[in-house]
Short mmCIF file of C-alpha atoms in Angstrom, two decimals:
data_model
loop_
_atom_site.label_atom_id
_atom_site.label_comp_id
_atom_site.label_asym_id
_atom_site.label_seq_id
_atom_site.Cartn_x
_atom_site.Cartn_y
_atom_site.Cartn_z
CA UNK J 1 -29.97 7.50 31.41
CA UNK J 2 -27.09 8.37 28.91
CA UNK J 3 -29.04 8.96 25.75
CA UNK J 4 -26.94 9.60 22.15
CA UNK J 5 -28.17 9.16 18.64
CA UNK J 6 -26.63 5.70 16.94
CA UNK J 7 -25.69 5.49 13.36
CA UNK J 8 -24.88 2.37 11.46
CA UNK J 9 -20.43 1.97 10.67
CA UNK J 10 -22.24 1.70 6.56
CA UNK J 11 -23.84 4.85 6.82
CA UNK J 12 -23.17 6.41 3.64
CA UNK J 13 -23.84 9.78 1.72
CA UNK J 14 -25.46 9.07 -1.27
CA UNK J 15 -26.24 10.90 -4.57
CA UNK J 16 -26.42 10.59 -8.08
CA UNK J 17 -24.33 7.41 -9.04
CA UNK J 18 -22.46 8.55 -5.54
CA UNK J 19 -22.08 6.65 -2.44
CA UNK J 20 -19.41 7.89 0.02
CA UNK J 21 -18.34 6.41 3.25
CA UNK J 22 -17.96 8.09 6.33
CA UNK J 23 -15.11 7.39 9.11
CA UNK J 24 -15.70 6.10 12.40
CA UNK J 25 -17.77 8.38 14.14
CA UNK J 26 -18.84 8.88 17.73
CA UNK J 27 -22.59 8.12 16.54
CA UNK J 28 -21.15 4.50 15.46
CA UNK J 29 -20.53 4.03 18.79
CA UNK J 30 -23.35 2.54 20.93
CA UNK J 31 -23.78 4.63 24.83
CA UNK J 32 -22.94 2.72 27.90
CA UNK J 33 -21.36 0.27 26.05
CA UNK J 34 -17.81 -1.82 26.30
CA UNK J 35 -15.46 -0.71 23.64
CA UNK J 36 -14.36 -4.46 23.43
CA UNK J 37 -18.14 -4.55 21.92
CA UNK J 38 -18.27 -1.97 19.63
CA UNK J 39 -16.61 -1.00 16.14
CA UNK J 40 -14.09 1.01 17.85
CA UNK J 41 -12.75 -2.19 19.72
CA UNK J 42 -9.46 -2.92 17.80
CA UNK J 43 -10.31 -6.39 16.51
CA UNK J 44 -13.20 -4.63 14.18
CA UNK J 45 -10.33 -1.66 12.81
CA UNK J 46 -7.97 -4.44 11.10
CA UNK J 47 -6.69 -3.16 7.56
CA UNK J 48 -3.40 -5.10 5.89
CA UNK J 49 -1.25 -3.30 2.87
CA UNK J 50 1.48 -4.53 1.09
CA UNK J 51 4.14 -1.85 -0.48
CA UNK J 52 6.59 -3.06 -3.04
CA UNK J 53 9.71 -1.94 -4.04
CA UNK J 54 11.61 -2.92 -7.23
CA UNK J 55 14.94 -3.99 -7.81
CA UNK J 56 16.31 -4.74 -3.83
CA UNK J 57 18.52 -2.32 -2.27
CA UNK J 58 21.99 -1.18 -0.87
CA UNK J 59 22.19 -3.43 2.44
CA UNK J 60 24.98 -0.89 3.10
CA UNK J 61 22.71 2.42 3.52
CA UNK J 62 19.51 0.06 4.34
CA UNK J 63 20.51 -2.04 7.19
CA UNK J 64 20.43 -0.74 11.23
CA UNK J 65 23.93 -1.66 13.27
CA UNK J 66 22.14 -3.03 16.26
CA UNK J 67 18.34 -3.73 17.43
CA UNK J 68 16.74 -0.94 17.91
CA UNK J 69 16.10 2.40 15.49
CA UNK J 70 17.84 4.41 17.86
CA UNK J 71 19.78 5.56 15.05
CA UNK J 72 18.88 5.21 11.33
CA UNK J 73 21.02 4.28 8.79
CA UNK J 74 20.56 6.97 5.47
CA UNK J 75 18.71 4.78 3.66
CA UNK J 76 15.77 4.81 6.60
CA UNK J 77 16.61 8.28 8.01
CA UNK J 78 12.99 9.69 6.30
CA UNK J 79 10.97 7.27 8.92
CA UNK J 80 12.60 9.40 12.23
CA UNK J 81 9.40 10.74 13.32
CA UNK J 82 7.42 7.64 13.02
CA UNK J 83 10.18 5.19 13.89
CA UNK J 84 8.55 3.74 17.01
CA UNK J 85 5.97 2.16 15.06
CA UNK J 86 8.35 0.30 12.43
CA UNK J 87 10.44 -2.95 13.07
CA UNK J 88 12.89 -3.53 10.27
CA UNK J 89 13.42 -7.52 9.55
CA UNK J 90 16.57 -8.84 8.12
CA UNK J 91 17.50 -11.97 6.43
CA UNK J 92 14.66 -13.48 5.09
CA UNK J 93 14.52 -15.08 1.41
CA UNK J 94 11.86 -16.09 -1.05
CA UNK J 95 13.23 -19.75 -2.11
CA UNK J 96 10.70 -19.95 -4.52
CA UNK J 97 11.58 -16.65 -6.61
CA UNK J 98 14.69 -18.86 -7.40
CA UNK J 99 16.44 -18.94 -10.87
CA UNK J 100 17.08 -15.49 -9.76
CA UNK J 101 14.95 -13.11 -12.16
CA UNK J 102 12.97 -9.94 -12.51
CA UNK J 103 9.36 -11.73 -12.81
CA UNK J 104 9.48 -14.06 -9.66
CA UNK J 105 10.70 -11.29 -7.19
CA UNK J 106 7.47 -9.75 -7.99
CA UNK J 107 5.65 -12.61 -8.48
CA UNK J 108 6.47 -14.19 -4.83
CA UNK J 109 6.62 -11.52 -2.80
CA UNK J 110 3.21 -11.76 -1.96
CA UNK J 111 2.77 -15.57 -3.08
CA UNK J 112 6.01 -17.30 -2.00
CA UNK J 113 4.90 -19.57 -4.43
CA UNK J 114 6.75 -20.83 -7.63
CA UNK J 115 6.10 -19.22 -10.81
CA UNK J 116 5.56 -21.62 -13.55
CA UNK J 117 8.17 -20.47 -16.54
CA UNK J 118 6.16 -20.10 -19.59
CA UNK J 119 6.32 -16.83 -22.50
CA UNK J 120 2.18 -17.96 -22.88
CA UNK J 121 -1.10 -17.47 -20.83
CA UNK J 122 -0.43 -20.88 -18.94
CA UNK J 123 1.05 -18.74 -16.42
CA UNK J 124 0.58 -20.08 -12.77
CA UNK J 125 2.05 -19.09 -9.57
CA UNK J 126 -0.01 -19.08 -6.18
CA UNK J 127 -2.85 -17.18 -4.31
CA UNK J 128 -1.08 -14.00 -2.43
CA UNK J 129 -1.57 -13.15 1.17
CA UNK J 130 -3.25 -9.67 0.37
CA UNK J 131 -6.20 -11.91 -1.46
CA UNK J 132 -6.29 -14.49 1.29
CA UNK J 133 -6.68 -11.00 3.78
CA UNK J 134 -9.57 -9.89 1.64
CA UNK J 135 -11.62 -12.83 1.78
CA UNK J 136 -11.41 -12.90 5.58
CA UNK J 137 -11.48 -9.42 6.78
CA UNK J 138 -12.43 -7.60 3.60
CA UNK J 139 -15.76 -9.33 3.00
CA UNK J 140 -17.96 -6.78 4.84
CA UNK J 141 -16.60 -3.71 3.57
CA UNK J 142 -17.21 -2.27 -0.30
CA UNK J 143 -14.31 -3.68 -1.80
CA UNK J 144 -12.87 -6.64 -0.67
CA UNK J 145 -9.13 -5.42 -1.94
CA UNK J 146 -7.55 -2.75 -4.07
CA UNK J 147 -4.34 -2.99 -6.13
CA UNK J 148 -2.73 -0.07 -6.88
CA UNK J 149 0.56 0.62 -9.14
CA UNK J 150 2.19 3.35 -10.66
CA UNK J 151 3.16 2.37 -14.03
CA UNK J 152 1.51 1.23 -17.25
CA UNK J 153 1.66 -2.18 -17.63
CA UNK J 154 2.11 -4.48 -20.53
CA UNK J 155 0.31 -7.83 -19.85
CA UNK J 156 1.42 -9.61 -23.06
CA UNK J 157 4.53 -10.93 -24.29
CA UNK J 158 7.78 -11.67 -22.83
CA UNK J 159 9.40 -9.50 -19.92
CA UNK J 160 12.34 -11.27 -18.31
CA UNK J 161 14.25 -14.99 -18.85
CA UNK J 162 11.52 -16.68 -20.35
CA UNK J 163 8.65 -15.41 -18.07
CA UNK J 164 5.04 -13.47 -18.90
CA UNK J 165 4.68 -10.37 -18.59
CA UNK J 166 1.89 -11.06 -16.06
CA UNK J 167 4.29 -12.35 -13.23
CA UNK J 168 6.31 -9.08 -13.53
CA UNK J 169 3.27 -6.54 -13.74
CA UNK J 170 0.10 -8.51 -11.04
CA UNK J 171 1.91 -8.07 -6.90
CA UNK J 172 -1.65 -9.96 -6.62
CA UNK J 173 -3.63 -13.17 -8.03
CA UNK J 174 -6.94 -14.33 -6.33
CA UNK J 175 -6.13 -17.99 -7.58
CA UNK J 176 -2.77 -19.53 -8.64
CA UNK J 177 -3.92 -18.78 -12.06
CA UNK J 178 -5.63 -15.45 -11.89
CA UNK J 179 -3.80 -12.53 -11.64
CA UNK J 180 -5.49 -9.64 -10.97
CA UNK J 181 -4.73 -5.72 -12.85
CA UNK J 182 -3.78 -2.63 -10.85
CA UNK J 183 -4.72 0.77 -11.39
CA UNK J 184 -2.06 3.22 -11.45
CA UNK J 185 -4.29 6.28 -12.77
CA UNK J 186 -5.79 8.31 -9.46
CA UNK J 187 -8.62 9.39 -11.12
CA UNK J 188 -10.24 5.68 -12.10
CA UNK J 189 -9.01 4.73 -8.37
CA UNK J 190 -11.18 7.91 -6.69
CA UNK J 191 -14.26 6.77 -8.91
CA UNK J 192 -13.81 3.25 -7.58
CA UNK J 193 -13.87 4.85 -4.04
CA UNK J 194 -16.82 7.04 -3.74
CA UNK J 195 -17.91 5.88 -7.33
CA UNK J 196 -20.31 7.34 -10.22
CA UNK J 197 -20.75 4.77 -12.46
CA UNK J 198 -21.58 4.01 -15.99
CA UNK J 199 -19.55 4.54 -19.08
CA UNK J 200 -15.82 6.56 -19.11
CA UNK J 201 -17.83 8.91 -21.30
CA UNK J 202 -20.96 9.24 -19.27
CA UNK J 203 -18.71 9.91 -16.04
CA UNK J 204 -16.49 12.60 -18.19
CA UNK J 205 -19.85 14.45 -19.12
CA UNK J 206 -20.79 14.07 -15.31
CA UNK J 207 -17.60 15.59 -14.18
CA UNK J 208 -17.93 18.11 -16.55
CA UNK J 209 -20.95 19.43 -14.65
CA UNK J 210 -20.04 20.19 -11.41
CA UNK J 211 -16.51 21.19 -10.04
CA UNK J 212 -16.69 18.28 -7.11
CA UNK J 213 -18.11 14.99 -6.45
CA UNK J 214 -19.37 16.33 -3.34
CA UNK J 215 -21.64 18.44 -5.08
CA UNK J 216 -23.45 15.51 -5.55
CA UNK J 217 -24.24 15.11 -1.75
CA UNK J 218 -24.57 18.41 0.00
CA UNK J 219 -27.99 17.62 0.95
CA UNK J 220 -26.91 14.31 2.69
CA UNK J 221 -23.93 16.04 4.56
CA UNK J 222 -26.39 18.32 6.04
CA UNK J 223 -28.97 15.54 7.21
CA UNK J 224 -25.84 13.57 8.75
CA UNK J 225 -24.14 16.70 10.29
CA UNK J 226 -27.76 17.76 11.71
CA UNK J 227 -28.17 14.12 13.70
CA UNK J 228 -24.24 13.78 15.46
CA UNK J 229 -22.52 16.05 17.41
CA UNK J 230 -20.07 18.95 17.46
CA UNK J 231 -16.95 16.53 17.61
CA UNK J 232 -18.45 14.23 14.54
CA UNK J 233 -18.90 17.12 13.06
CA UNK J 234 -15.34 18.21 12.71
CA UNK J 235 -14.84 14.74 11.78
CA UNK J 236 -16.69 14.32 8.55
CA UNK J 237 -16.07 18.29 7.82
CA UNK J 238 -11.84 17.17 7.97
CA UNK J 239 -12.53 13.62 6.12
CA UNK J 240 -14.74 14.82 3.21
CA UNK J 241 -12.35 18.03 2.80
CA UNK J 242 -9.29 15.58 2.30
CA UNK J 243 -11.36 13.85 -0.56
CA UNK J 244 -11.91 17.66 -2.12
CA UNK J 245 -8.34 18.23 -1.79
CA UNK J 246 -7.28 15.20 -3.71
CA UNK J 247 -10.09 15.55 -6.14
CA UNK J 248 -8.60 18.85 -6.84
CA UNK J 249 -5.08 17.65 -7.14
CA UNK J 250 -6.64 15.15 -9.68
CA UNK J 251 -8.44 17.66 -11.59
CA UNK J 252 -5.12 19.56 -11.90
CA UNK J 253 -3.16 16.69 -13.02
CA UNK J 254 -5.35 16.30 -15.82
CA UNK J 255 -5.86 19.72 -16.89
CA UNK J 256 -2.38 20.03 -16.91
CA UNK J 257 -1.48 16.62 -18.54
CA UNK J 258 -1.46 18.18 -22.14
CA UNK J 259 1.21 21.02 -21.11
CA UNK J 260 3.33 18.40 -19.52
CA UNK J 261 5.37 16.03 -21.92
CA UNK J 262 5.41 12.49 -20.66
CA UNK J 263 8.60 11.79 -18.63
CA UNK J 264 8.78 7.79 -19.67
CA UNK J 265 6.47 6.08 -21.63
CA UNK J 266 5.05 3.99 -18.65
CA UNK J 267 3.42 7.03 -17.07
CA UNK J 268 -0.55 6.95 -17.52
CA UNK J 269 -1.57 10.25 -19.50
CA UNK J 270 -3.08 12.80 -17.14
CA UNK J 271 -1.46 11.75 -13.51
CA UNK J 272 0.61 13.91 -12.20
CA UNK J 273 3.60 14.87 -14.13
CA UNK J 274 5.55 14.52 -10.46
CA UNK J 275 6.17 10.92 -9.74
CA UNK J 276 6.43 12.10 -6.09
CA UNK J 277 3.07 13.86 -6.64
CA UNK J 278 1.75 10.60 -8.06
CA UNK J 279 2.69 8.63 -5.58
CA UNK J 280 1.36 10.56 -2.76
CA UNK J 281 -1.97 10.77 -4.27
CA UNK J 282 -1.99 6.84 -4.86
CA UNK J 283 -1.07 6.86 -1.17
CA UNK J 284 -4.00 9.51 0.03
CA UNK J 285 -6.62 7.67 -1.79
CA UNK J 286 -5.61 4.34 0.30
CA UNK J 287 -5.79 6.63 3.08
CA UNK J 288 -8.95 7.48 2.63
CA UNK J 289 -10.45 4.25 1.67
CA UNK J 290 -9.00 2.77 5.02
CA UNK J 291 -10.40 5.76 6.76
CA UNK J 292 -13.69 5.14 5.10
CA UNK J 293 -13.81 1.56 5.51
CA UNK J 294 -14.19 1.34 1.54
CA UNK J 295 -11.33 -1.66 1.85
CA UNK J 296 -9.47 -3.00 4.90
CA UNK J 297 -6.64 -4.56 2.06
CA UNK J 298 -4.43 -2.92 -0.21
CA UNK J 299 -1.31 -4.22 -2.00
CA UNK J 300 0.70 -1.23 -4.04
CA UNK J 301 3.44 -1.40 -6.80
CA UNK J 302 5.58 1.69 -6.40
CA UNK J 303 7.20 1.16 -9.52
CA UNK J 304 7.96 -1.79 -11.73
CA UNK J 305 10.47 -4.43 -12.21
CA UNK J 306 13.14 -3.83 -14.73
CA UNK J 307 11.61 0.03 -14.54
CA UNK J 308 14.07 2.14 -16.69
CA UNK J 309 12.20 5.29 -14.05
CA UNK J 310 14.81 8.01 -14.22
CA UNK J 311 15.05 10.20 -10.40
CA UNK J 312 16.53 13.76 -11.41
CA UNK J 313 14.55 15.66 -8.64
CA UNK J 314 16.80 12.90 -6.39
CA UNK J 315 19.96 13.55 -8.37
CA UNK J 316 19.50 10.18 -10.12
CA UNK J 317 18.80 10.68 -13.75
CA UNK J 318 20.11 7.31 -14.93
CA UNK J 319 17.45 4.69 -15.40
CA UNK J 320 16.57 2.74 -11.98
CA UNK J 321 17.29 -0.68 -13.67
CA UNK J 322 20.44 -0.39 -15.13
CA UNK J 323 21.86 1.73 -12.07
CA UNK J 324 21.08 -1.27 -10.05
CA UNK J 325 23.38 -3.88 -11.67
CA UNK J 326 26.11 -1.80 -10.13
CA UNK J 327 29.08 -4.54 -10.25
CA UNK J 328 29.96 -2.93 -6.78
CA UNK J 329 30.65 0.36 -8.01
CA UNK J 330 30.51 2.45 -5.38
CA UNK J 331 28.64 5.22 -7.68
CA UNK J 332 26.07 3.01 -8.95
CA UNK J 333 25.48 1.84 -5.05
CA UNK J 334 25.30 5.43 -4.01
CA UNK J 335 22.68 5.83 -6.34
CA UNK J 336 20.86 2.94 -5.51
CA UNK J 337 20.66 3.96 -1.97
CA UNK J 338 19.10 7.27 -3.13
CA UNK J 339 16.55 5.43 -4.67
CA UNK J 340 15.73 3.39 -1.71
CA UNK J 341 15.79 6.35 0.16
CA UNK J 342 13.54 8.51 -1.95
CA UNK J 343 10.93 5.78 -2.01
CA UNK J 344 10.88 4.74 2.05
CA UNK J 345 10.80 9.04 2.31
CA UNK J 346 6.95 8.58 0.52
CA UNK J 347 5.97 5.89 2.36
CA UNK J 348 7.30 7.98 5.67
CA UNK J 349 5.08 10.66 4.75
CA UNK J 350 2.14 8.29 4.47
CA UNK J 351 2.83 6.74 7.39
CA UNK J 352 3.07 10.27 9.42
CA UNK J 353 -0.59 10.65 7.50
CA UNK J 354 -2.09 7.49 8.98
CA UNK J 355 -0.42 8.62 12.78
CA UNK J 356 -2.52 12.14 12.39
CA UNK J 357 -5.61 10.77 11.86
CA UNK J 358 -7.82 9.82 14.75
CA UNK J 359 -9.56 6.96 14.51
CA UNK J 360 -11.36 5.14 18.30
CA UNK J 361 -9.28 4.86 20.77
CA UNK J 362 -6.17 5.94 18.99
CA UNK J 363 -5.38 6.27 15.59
CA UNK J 364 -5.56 5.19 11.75
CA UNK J 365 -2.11 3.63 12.14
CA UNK J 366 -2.65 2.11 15.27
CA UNK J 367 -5.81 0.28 13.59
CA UNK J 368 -3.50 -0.76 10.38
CA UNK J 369 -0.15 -3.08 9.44
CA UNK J 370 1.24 -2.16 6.55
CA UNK J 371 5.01 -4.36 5.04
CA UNK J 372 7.04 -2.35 3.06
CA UNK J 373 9.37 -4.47 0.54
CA UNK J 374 11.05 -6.18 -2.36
CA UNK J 375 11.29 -9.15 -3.95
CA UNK J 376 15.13 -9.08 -4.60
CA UNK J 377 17.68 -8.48 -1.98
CA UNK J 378 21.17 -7.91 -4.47
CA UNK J 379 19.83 -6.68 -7.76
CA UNK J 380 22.84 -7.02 -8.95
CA UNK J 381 23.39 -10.93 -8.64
CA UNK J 382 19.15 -10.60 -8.56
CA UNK J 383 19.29 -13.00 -5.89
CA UNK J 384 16.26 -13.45 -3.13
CA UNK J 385 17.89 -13.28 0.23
CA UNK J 386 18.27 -11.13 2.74
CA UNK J 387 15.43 -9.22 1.43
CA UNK J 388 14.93 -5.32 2.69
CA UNK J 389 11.65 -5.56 4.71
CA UNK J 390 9.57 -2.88 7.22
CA UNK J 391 6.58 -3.53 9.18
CA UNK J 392 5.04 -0.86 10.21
CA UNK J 393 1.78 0.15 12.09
CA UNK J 394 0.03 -1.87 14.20
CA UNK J 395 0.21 -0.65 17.84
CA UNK J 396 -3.64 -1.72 18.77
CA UNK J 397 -2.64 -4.74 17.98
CA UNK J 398 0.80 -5.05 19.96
CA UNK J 399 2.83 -4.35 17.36
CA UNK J 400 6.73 -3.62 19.10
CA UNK J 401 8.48 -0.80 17.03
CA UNK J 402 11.58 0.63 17.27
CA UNK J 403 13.27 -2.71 16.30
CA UNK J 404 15.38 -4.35 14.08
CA UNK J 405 14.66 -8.15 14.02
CA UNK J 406 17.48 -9.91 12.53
CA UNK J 407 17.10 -13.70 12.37
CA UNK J 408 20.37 -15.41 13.01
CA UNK J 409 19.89 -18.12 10.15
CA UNK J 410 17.73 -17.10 6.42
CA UNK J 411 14.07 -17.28 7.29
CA UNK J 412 11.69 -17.63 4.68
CA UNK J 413 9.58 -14.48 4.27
CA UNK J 414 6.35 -16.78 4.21
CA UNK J 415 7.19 -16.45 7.90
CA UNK J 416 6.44 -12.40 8.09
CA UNK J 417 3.24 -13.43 5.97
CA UNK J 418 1.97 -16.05 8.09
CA UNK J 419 2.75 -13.93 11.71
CA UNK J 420 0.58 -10.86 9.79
CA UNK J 421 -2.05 -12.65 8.26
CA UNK J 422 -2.94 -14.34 12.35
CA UNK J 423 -2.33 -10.87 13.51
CA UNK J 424 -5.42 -9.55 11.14
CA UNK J 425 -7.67 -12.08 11.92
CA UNK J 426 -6.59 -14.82 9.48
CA UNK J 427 -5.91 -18.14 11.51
CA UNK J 428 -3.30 -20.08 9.31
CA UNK J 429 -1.20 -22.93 10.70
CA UNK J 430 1.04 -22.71 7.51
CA UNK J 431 1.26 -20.56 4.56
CA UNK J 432 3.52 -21.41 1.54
CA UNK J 433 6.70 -23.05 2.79
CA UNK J 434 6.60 -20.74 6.18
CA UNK J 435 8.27 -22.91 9.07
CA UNK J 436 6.69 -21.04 11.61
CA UNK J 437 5.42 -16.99 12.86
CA UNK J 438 7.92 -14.00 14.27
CA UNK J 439 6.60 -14.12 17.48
CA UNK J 440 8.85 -11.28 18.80
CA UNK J 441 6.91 -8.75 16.40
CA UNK J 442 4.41 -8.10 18.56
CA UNK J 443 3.71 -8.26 22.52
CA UNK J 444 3.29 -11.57 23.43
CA UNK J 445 0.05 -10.75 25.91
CA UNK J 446 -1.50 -9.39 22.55
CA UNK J 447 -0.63 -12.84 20.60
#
């Protein structure tokens, strides 16, 4: 008779205004029986994120020769070591993003939808996929989605030909009239996470008391460590020092903050003076919430559209936006292609993140699709085709990488949507004005 102690997948440690998830453990994992049953079984480990990108790309440096990764083009070159779970997809469009602006690239990625041209608050566009995820697959777990950015963002106003702010500055909307805020400072996203609670003050005075959250739980650490085993041990040991490590890098941040002059005015005061450093904590605090099962969806805005970012440490230190209207200079491309390739480099070190972290039967990528994209495919005639998109992740779910999937006629990018949405456990016949799924993403027996 196999015996082994079972824990419940919401186990939590819990302290003062604290409750932090654990990962999948061993102990989740009911003896003698099939993994198809349990929460290991890949239908129960299905997390979606959505990356975006501002401003398109240079096709030129982005786009692969033939189908397959075998060899990178420069723009790509960063993803090498985790190539053979990508698939790049050329030539879709976003119809609806159409006049050609700033606002709707951002505003349809995610929706395909329309967005209603108004300068006042009766904005309206459609519900995004990410939101549509989270009401399916993220009901059960602590938050249903997060939306993360990186920038500071106006939400009155007018921002580009005639459109609110709000459709340049919400990726996501839960309704075709309610957009919803990201948070682009690390520290509010870590308290949403593993959480404290009450005022900005109270939680400042409660920081101010201990030197880690975990402080808060050391006695429930040791009752969970004392009832799993050696292997679950090393487990929650490696997960809760990875929260440590970014609470430290946090803490840092905002010791430092009033040393460090702000480097644009969209910056939040007391991130990371870095925007590679921000960036990577913004992408270690998704890891850990997928690794916790705190959210199964995430939707991130690495930067904003018409962002006048400058990229010295890339040797870029002209402002993103007007780099990209580059009237085919081939200086202004070059630089452009930096930029693409400095941003796919952070979301190749993320993805190498998710590959190293075990997780059932294989690993936190494995459990997890992630798309990688913009809006605008040519910012310089800000036109919405031929869009630069990745897929990545995915293998427990037949995901084929290694590919580049270029449709022989412009395919709506509702399609991509529609094909990941079924693929997470969201049946849809139709989904904006998709005209059907990418079946050759992933293995047909798997479909």
């Amino acid at each position: 008779m196999m015996k082994r102690i079972s824990i419940s997948r919401r186990t939590m440690l819990r302290g003062t205004g604290t409750a932090i998830a654990l990962p999948l453990l061993d102990a989740m994992i009911p003896a003698m029986t099939a993994s198809a049953a349990t929460v290991a079984a890949p239908e129960n480990l299905k997390r979606i994120g959505y990356i975006y990108i501002p401003m398109g790309y240079n096709p030129a440096n982005w786009t692969p020769q033939d189908e397959t990764l075998d060899e990178l083009p420069p723009s790509l070159q960063p993803l090498e070591s985790v190539k053979n779970q990508v698939t790049v997809i050329s030539n879709t469009d976003l119809k609806n993003a159409y006049p050609g602006s700033h606002a709707t690239s951002n505003s349809t990625f995610l929706s395909a939808a329309r967005a209603k041209r108004t300068e006042s608050s009766d904005y309206r566009s459609g519900t995004t996929v990410d939101q549509i995820a989270g009401r399916q697959i993220g009901r059960d777990s602590q938050l249903p989605s997060l939306e993360l950015s990186m920038d500071l963002l106006s939400t009155v106003g007018q921002c580009d030909n005639g459109y609110a702010c709000v459709y340049q500055n919400s990726l996501s909307w839960s309704s075709p009239t309610q957009p919803l805020p990201s948070e682009a400072h690390p520290r509010l996203v870590f308290e949403s996470l593993f959480g404290e609670g009450g005022t900005p003050e109270q939680m400042q005075a409660a920081r101010q008391k201990r030197a880690s959250l975990l402080d808060l739980v050391t006695t429930e650490i040791k009752r969970i460590k004392n009832r799993v085993g050696a292997a679950d041990r090393n487990k929650i040991d490696g997960y809760l020092d990875s929260i440590r490590e970014v609470e430290r890098r946090i803490q840092l941040a905002e010791s430092n903050a009033a040393d460090n002059p702000l480097p644009d005015l969209d910056r939040p005061v007391g991130v990371p003076a870095s925007y590679a450093e921000h960036a990577k904590l913004m992408f270690d605090l998704q890891l850990l919430a997928f690794q916790g099962d705190i959210t199964r969806v995430v939707s991130f805005q690495l930067a904003r559209e018409a962002s006048t970012r400058t990229y010295p440490e890339i040797g870029v230190p002209d402002p993103h936006h007007p780099v990209t209207h580059h009237g085919n200079d081939p200086e202004k491309l070059e630089k452009v292609a930096k930029i693409n390739r400095f941003h796919v480099s952070l979301f190749a070190d993320f993805l190498k993140r998710m590959a190293e972290t075990p997780e059932g039967n294989g690993t936190l990528l494995d459990h997890s699709l992630y798309m990688y994209g913009s809006g605008m495919g040519d910012p310089d005639a800000h036109d919405h085709t031929n869009l630069p998109i990745l897929v990545a992740g995915g293998a427990a779910g037949g995901m084929q990488g290694g590919r580049h999937i270029k449709f022989t006629e412009t395919t709506p990018l509702s399609n991509v949507h529609l094909t990941l949405l079924n693929k997470v456990g969201v049946p849809l016949e139709t989904f904006a004005d998709s005209t059907g799924t990418v079946d050759d993403l992933f293995d047909p027996v798997t479909l």
